[in-house]
mmCIF file of N, CA, C and O in Angstrom:
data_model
loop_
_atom_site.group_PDB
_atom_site.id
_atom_site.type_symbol
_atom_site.label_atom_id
_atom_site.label_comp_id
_atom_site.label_asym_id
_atom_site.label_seq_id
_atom_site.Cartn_x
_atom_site.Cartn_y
_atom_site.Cartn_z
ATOM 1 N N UNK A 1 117.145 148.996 64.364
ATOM 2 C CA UNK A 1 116.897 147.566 64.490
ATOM 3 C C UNK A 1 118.093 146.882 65.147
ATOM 4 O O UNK A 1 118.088 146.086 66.086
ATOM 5 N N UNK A 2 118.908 147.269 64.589
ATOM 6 C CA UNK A 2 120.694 146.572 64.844
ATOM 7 C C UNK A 2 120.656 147.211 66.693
ATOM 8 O O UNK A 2 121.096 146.595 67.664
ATOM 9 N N UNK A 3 120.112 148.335 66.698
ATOM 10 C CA UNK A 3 120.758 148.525 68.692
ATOM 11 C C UNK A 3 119.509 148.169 69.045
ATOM 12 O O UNK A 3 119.572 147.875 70.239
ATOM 13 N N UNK A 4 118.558 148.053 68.706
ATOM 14 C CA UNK A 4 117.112 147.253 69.195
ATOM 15 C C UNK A 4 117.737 145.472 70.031
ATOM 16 O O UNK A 4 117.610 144.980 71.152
ATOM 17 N N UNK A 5 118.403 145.021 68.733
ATOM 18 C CA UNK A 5 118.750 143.522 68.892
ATOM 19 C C UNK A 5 119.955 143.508 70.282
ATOM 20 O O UNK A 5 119.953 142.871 71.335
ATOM 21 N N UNK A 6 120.988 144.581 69.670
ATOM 22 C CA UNK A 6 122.468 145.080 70.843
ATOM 23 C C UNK A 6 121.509 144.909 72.272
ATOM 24 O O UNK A 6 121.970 144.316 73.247
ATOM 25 N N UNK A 7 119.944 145.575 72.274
ATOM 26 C CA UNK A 7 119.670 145.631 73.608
ATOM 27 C C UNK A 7 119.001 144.952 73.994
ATOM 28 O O UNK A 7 118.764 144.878 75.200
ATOM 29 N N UNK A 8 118.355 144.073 72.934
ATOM 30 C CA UNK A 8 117.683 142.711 73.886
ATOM 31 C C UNK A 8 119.066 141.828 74.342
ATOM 32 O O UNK A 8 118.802 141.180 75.355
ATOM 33 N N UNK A 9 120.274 141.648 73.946
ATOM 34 C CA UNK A 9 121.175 140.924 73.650
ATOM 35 C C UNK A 9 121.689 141.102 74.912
ATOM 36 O O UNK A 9 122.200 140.142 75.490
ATOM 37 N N UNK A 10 121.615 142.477 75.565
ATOM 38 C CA UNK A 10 122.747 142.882 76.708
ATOM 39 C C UNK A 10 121.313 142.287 78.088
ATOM 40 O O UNK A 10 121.524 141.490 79.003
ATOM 41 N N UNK A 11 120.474 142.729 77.898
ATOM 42 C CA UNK A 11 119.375 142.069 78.712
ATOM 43 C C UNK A 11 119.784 140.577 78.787
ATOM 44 O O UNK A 11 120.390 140.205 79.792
ATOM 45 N N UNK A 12 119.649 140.154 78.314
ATOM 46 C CA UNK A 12 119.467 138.831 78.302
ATOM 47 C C UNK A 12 120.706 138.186 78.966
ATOM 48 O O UNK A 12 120.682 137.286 79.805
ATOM 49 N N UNK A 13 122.000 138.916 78.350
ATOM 50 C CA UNK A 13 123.196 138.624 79.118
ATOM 51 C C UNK A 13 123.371 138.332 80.657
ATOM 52 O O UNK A 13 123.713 137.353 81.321
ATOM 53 N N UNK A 14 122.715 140.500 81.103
ATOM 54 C CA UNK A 14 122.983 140.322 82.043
ATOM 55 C C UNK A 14 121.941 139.330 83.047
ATOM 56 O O UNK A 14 122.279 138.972 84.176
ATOM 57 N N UNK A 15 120.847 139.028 82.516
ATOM 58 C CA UNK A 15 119.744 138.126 83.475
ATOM 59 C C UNK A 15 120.680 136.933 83.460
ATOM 60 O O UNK A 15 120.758 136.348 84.541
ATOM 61 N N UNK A 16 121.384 136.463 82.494
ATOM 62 C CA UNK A 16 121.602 135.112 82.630
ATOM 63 C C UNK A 16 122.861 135.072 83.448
ATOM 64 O O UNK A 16 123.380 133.966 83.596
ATOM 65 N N UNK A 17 123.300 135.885 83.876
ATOM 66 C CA UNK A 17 124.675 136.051 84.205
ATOM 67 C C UNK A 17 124.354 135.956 86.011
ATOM 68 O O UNK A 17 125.018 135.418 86.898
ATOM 69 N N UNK A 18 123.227 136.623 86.060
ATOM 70 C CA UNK A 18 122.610 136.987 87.649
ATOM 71 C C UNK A 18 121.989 135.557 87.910
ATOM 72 O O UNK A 18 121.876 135.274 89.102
ATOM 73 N N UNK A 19 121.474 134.398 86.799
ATOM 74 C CA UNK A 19 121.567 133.386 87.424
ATOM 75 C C UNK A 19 119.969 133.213 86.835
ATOM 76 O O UNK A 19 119.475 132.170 86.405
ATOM 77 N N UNK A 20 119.291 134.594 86.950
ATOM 78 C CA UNK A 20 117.580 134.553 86.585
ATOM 79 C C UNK A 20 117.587 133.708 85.522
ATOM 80 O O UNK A 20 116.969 132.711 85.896
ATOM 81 N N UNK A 21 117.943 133.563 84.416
ATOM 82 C CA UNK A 21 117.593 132.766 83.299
ATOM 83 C C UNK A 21 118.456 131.807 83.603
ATOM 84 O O UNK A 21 118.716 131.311 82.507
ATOM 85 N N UNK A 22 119.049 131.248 84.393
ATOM 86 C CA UNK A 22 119.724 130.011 84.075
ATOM 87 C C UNK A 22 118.928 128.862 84.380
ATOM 88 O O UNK A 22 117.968 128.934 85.147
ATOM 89 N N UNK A 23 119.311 127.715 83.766
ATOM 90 C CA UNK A 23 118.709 126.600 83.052
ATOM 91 C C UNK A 23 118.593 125.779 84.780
ATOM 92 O O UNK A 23 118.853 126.600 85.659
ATOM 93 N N UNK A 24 118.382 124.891 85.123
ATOM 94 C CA UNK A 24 118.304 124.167 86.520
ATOM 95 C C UNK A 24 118.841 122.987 85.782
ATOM 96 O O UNK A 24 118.574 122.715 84.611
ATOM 97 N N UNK A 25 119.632 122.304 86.584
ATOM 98 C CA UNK A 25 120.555 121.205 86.745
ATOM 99 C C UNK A 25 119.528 119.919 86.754
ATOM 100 O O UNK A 25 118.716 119.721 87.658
ATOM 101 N N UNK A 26 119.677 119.170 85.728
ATOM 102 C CA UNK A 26 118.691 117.681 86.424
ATOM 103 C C UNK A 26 119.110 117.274 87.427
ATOM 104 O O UNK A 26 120.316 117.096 87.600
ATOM 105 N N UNK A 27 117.885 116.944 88.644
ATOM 106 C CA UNK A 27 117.941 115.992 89.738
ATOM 107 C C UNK A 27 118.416 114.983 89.176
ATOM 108 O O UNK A 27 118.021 114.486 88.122
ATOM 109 N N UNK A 28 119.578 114.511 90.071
ATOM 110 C CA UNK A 28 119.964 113.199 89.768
ATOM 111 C C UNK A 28 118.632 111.889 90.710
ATOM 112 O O UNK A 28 117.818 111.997 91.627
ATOM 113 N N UNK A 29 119.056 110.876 89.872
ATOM 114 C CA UNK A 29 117.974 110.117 89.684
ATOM 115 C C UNK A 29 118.197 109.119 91.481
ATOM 116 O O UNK A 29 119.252 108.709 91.965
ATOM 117 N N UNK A 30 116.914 109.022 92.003
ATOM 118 C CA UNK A 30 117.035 108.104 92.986
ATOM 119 C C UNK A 30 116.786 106.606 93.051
ATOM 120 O O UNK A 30 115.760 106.039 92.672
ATOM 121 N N UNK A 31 118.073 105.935 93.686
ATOM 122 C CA UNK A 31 117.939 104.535 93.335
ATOM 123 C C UNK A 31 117.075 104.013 94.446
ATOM 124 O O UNK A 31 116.624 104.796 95.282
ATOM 125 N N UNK A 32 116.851 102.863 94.491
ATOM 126 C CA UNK A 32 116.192 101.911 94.880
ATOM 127 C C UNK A 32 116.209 102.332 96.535
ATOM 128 O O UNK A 32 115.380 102.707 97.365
ATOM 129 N N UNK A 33 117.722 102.024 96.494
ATOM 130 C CA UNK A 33 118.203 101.755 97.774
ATOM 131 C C UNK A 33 118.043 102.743 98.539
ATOM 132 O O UNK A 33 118.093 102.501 99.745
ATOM 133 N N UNK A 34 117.816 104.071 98.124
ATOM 134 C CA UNK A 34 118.255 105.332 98.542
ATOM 135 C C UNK A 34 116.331 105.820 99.256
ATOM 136 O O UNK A 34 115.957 106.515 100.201
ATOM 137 N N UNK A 35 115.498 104.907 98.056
ATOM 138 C CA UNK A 35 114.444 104.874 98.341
ATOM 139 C C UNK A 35 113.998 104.572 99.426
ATOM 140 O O UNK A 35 113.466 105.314 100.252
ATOM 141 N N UNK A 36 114.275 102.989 99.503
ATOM 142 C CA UNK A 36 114.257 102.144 100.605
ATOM 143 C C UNK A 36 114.681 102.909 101.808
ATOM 144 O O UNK A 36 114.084 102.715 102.867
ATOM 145 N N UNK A 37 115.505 103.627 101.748
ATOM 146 C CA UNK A 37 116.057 104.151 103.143
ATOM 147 C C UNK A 37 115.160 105.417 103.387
ATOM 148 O O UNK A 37 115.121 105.806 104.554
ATOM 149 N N UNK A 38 114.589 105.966 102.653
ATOM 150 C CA UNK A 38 113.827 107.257 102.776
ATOM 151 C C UNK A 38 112.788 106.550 103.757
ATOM 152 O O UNK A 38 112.604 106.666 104.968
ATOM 153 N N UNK A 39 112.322 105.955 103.005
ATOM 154 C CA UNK A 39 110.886 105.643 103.827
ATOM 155 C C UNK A 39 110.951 104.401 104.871
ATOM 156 O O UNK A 39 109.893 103.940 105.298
ATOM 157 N N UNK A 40 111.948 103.971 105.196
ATOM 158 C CA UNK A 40 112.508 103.500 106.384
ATOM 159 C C UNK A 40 112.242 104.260 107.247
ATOM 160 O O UNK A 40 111.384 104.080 108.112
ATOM 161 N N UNK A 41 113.014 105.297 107.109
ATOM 162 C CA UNK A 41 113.228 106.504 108.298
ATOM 163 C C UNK A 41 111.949 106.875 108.863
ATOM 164 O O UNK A 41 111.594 107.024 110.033
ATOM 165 N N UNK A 42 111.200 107.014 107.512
ATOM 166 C CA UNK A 42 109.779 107.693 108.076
ATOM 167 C C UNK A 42 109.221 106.698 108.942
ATOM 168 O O UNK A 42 108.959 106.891 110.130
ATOM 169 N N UNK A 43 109.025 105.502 108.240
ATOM 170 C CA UNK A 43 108.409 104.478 108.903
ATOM 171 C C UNK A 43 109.062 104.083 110.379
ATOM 172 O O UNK A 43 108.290 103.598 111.206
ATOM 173 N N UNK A 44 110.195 104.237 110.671
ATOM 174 C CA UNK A 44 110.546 103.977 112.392
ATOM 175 C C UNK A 44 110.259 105.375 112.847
ATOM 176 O O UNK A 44 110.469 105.604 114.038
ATOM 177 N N UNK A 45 109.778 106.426 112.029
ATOM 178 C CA UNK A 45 109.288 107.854 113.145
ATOM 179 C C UNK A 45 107.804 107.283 113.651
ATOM 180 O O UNK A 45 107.435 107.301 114.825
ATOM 181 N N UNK A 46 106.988 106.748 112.468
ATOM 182 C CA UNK A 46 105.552 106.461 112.500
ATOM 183 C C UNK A 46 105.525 104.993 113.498
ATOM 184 O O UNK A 46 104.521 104.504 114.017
ATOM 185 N N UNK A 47 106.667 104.576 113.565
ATOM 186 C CA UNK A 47 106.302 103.226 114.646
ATOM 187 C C UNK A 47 106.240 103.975 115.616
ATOM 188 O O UNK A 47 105.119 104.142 116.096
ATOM 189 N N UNK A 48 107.244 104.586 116.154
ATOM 190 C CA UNK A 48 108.123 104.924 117.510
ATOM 191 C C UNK A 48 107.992 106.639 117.239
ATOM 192 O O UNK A 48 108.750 107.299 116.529
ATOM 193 N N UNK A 49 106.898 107.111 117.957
ATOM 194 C CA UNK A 49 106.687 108.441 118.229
ATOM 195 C C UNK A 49 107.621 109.405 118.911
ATOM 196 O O UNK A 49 107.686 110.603 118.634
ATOM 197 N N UNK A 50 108.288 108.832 119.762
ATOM 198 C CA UNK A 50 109.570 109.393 120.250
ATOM 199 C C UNK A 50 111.202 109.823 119.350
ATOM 200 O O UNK A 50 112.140 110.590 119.567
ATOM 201 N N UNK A 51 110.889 108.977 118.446
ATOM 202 C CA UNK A 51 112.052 109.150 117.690
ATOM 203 C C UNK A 51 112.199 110.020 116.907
ATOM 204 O O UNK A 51 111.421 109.988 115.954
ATOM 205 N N UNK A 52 113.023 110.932 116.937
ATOM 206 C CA UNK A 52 113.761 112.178 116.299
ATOM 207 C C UNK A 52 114.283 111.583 114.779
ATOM 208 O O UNK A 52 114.595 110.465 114.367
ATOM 209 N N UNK A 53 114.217 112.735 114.272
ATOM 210 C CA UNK A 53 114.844 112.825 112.405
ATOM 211 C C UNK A 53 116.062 112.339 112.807
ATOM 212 O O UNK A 53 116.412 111.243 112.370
ATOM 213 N N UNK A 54 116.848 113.010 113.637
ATOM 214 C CA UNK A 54 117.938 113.130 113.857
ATOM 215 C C UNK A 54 118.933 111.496 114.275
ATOM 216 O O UNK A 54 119.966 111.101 113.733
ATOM 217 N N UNK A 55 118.106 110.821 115.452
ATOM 218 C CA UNK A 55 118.137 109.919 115.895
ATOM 219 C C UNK A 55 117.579 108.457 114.801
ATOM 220 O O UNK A 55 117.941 107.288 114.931
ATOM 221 N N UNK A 56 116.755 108.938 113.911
ATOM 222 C CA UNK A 56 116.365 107.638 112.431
ATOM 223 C C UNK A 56 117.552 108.091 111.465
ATOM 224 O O UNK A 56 118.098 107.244 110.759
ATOM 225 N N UNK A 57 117.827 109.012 111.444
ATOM 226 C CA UNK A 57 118.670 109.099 109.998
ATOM 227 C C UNK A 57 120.093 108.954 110.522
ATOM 228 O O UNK A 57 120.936 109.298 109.693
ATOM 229 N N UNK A 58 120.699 108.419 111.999
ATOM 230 C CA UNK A 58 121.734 108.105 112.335
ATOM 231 C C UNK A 58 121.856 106.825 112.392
ATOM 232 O O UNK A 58 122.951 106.285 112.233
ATOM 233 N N UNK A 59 120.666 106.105 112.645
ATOM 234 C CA UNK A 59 120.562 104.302 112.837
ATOM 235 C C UNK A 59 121.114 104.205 110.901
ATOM 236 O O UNK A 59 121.689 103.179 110.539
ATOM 237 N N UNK A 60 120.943 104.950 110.224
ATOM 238 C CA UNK A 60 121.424 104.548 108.857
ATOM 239 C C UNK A 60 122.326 105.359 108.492
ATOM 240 O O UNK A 60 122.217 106.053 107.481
ATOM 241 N N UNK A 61 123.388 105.375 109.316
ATOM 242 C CA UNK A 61 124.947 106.492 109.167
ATOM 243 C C UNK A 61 124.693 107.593 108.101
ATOM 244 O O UNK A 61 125.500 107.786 107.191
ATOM 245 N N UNK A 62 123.576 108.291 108.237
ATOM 246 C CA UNK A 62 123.300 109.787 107.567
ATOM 247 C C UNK A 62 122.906 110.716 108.643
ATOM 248 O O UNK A 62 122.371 110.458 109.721
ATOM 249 N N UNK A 63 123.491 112.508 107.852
ATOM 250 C CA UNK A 63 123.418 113.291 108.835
ATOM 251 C C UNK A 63 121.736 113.816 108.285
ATOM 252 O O UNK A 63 121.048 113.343 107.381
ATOM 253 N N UNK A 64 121.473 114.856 109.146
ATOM 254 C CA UNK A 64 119.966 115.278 108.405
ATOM 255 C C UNK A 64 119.931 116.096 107.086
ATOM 256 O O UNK A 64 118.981 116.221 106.313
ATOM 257 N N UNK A 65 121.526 116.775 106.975
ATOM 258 C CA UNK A 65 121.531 117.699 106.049
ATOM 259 C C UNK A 65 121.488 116.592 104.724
ATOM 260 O O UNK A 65 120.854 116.992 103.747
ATOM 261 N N UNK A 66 122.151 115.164 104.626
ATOM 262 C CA UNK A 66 122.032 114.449 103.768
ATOM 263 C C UNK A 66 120.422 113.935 103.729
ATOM 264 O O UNK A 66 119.866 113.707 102.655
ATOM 265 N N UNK A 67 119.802 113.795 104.919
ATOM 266 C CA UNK A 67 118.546 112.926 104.401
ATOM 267 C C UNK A 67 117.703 114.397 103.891
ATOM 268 O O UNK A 67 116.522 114.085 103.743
ATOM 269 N N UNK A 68 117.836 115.326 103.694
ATOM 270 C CA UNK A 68 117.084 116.215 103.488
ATOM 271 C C UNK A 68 117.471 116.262 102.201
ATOM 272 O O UNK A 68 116.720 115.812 101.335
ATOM 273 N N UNK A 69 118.982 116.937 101.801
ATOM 274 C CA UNK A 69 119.029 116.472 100.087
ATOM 275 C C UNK A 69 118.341 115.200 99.781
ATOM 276 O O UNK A 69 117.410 115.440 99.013
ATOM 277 N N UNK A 70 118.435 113.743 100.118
ATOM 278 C CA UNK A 70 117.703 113.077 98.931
ATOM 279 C C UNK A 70 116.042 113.459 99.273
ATOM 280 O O UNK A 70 115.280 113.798 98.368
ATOM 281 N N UNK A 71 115.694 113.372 100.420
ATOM 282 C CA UNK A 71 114.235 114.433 100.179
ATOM 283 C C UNK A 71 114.002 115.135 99.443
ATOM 284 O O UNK A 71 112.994 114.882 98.783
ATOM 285 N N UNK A 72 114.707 116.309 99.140
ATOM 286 C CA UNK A 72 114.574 117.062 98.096
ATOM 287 C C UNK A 72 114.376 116.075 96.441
ATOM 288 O O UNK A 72 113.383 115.880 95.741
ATOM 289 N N UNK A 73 115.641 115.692 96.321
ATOM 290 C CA UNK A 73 115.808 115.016 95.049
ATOM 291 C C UNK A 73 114.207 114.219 94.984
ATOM 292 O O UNK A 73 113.513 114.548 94.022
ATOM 293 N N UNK A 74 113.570 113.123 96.040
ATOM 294 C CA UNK A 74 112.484 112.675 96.036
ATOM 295 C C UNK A 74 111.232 113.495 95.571
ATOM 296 O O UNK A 74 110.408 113.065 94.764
ATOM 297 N N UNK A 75 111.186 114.652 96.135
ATOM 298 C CA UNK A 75 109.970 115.697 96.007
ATOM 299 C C UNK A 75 109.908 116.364 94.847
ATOM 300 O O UNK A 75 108.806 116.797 94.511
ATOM 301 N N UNK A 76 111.360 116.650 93.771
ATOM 302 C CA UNK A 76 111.392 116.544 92.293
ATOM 303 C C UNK A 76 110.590 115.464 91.445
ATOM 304 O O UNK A 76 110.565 115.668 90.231
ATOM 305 N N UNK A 77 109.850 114.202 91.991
ATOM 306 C CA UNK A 77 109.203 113.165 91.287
ATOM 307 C C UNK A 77 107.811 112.842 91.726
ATOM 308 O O UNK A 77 107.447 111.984 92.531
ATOM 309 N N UNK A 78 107.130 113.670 91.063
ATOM 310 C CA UNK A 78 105.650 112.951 91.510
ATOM 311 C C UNK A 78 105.445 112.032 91.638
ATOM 312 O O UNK A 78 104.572 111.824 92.480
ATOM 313 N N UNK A 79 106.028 110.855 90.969
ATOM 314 C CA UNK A 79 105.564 109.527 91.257
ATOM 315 C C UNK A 79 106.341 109.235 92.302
ATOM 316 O O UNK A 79 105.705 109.084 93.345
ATOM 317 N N UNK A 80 107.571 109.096 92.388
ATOM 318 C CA UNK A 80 107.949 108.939 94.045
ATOM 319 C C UNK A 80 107.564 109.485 95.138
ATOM 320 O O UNK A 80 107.758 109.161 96.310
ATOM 321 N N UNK A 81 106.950 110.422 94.624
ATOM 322 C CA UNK A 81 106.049 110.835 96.232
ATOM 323 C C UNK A 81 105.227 110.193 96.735
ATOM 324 O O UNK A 81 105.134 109.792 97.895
ATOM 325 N N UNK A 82 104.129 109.972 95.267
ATOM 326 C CA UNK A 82 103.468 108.689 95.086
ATOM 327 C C UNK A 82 103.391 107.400 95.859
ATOM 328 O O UNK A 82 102.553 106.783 96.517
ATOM 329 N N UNK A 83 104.413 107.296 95.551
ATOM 330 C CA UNK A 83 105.017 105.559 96.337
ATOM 331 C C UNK A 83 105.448 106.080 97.557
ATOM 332 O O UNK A 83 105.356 105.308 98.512
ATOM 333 N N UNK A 84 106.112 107.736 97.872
ATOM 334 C CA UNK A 84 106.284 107.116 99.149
ATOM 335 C C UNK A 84 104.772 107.034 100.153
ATOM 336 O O UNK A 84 104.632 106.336 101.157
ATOM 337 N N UNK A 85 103.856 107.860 99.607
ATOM 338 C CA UNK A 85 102.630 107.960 100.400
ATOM 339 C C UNK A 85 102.042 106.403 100.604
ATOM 340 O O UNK A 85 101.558 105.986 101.657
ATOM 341 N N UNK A 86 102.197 105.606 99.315
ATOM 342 C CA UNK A 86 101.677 104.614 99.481
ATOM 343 C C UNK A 86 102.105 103.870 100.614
ATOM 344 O O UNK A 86 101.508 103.609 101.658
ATOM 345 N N UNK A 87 103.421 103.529 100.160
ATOM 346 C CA UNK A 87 104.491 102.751 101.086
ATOM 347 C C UNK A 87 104.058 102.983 102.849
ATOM 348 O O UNK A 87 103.820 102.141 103.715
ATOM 349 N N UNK A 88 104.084 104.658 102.912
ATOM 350 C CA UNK A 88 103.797 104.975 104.287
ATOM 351 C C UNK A 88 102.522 104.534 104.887
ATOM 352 O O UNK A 88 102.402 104.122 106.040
ATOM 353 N N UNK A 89 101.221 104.699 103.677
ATOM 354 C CA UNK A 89 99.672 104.719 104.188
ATOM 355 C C UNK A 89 99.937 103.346 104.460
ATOM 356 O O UNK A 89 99.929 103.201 105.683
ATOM 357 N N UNK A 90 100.175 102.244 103.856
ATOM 358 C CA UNK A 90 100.694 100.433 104.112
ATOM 359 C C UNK A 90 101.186 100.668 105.318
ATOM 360 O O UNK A 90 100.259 100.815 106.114
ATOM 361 N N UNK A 91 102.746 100.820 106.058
ATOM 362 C CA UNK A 91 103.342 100.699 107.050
ATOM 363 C C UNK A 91 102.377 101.475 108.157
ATOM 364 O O UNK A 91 102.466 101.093 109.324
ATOM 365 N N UNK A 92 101.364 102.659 107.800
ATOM 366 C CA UNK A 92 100.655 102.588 109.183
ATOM 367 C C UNK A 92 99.145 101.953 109.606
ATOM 368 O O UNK A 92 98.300 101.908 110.501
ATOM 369 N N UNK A 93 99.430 101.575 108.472
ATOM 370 C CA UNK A 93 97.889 100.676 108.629
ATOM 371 C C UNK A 93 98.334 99.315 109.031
ATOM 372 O O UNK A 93 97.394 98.525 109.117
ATOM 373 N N UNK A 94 99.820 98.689 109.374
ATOM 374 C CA UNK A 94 100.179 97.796 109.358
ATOM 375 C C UNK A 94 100.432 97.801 111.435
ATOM 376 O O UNK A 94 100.426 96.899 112.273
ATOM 377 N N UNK A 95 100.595 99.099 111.499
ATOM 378 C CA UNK A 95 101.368 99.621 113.424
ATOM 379 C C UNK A 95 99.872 100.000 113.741
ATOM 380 O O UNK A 95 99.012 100.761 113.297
ATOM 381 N N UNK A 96 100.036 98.925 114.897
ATOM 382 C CA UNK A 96 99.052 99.155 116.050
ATOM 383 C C UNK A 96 99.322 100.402 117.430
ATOM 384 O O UNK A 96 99.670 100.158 118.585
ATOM 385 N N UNK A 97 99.029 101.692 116.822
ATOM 386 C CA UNK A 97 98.939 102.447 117.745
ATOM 387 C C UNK A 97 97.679 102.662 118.503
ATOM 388 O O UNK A 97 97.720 103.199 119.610
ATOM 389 N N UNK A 98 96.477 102.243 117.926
ATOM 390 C CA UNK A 98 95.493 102.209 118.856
ATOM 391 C C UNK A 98 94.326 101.477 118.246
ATOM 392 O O UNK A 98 93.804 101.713 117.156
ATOM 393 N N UNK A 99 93.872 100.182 119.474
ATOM 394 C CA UNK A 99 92.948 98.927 118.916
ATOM 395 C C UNK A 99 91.579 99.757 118.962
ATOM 396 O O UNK A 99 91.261 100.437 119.938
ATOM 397 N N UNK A 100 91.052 99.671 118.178
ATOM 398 C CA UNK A 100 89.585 100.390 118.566
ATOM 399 C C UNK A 100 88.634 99.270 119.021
ATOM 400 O O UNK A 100 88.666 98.167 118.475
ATOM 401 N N UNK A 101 87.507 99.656 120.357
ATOM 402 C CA UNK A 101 86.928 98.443 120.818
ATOM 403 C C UNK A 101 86.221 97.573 120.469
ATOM 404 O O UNK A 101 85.274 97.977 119.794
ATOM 405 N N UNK A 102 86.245 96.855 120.581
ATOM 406 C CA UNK A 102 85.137 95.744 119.746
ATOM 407 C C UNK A 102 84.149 95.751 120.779
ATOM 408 O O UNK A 102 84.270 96.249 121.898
ATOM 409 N N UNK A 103 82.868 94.977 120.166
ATOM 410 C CA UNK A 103 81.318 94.567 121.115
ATOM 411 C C UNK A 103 82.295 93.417 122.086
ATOM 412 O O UNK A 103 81.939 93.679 123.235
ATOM 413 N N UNK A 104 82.911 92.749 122.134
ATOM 414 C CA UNK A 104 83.545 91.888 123.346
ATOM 415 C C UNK A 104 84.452 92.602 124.381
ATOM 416 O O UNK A 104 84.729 92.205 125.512
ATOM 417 N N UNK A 105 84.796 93.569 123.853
ATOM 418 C CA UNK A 105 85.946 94.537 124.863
ATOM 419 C C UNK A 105 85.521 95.905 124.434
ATOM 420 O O UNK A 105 85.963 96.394 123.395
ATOM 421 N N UNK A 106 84.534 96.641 125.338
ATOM 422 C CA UNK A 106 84.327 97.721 124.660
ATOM 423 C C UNK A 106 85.178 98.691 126.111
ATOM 424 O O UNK A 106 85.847 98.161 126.998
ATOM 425 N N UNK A 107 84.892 100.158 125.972
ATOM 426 C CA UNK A 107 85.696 100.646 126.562
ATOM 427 C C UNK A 107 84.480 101.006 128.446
ATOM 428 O O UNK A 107 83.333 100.603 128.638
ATOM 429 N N UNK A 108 85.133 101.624 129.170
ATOM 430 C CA UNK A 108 84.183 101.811 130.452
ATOM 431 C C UNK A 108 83.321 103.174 130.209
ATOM 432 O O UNK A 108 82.508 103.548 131.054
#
């Protein structure tokens, strides 16, 4: 019984030691602001089709490797995903990328 326990004991060690059993770190929490800027970014890609990750997440002095961590941190929260879908489905229903014709202006 006693080297039964010795050998779940050394198992367990070594998994936790290799990292397999270790516990995950809480996402730190995203503020407001950090929010706001997430879906900024998206929203000037979805205005302006030309514009690069690279080129939105510099108009707000971040590199991509930073807007991708708080992405990450975001995609840890269902409900902030939530909001950002909302936020986004709003901002493109808001950009006129294409008028569809009406009976007064229809197309040729």
């Amino acid at each position: 019984m006693l080297r039964r326990q010795l050998a779940v004991f050394f198992v367990l060690a070594c998994a936790s030691s290799s990292g397999v059993l270790a516990y995950p770190t809480p996402t730190p929490r995203v503020s407001e602001k950090e929010f706001d800027l997430y879906v900024d970014v998206y929203a000037a890609m979805q205005k302006d089709r030309d514009l690069t990750i690279d080129m939105a997440v510099a108009r707000h002095g971040m590199t991509v490797e930073e807007f991708r961590r708080l992405e990450q941190r975001i995609q840890h929260d269902p409900r902030l995903v939530d909001r950002v879908r909302k936020e986004l489905l709003k901002h493109a229903k808001s950009v006129d990328v294409w008028v569809p014709p009406t009976p007064e202006r229809s197309l040729p």
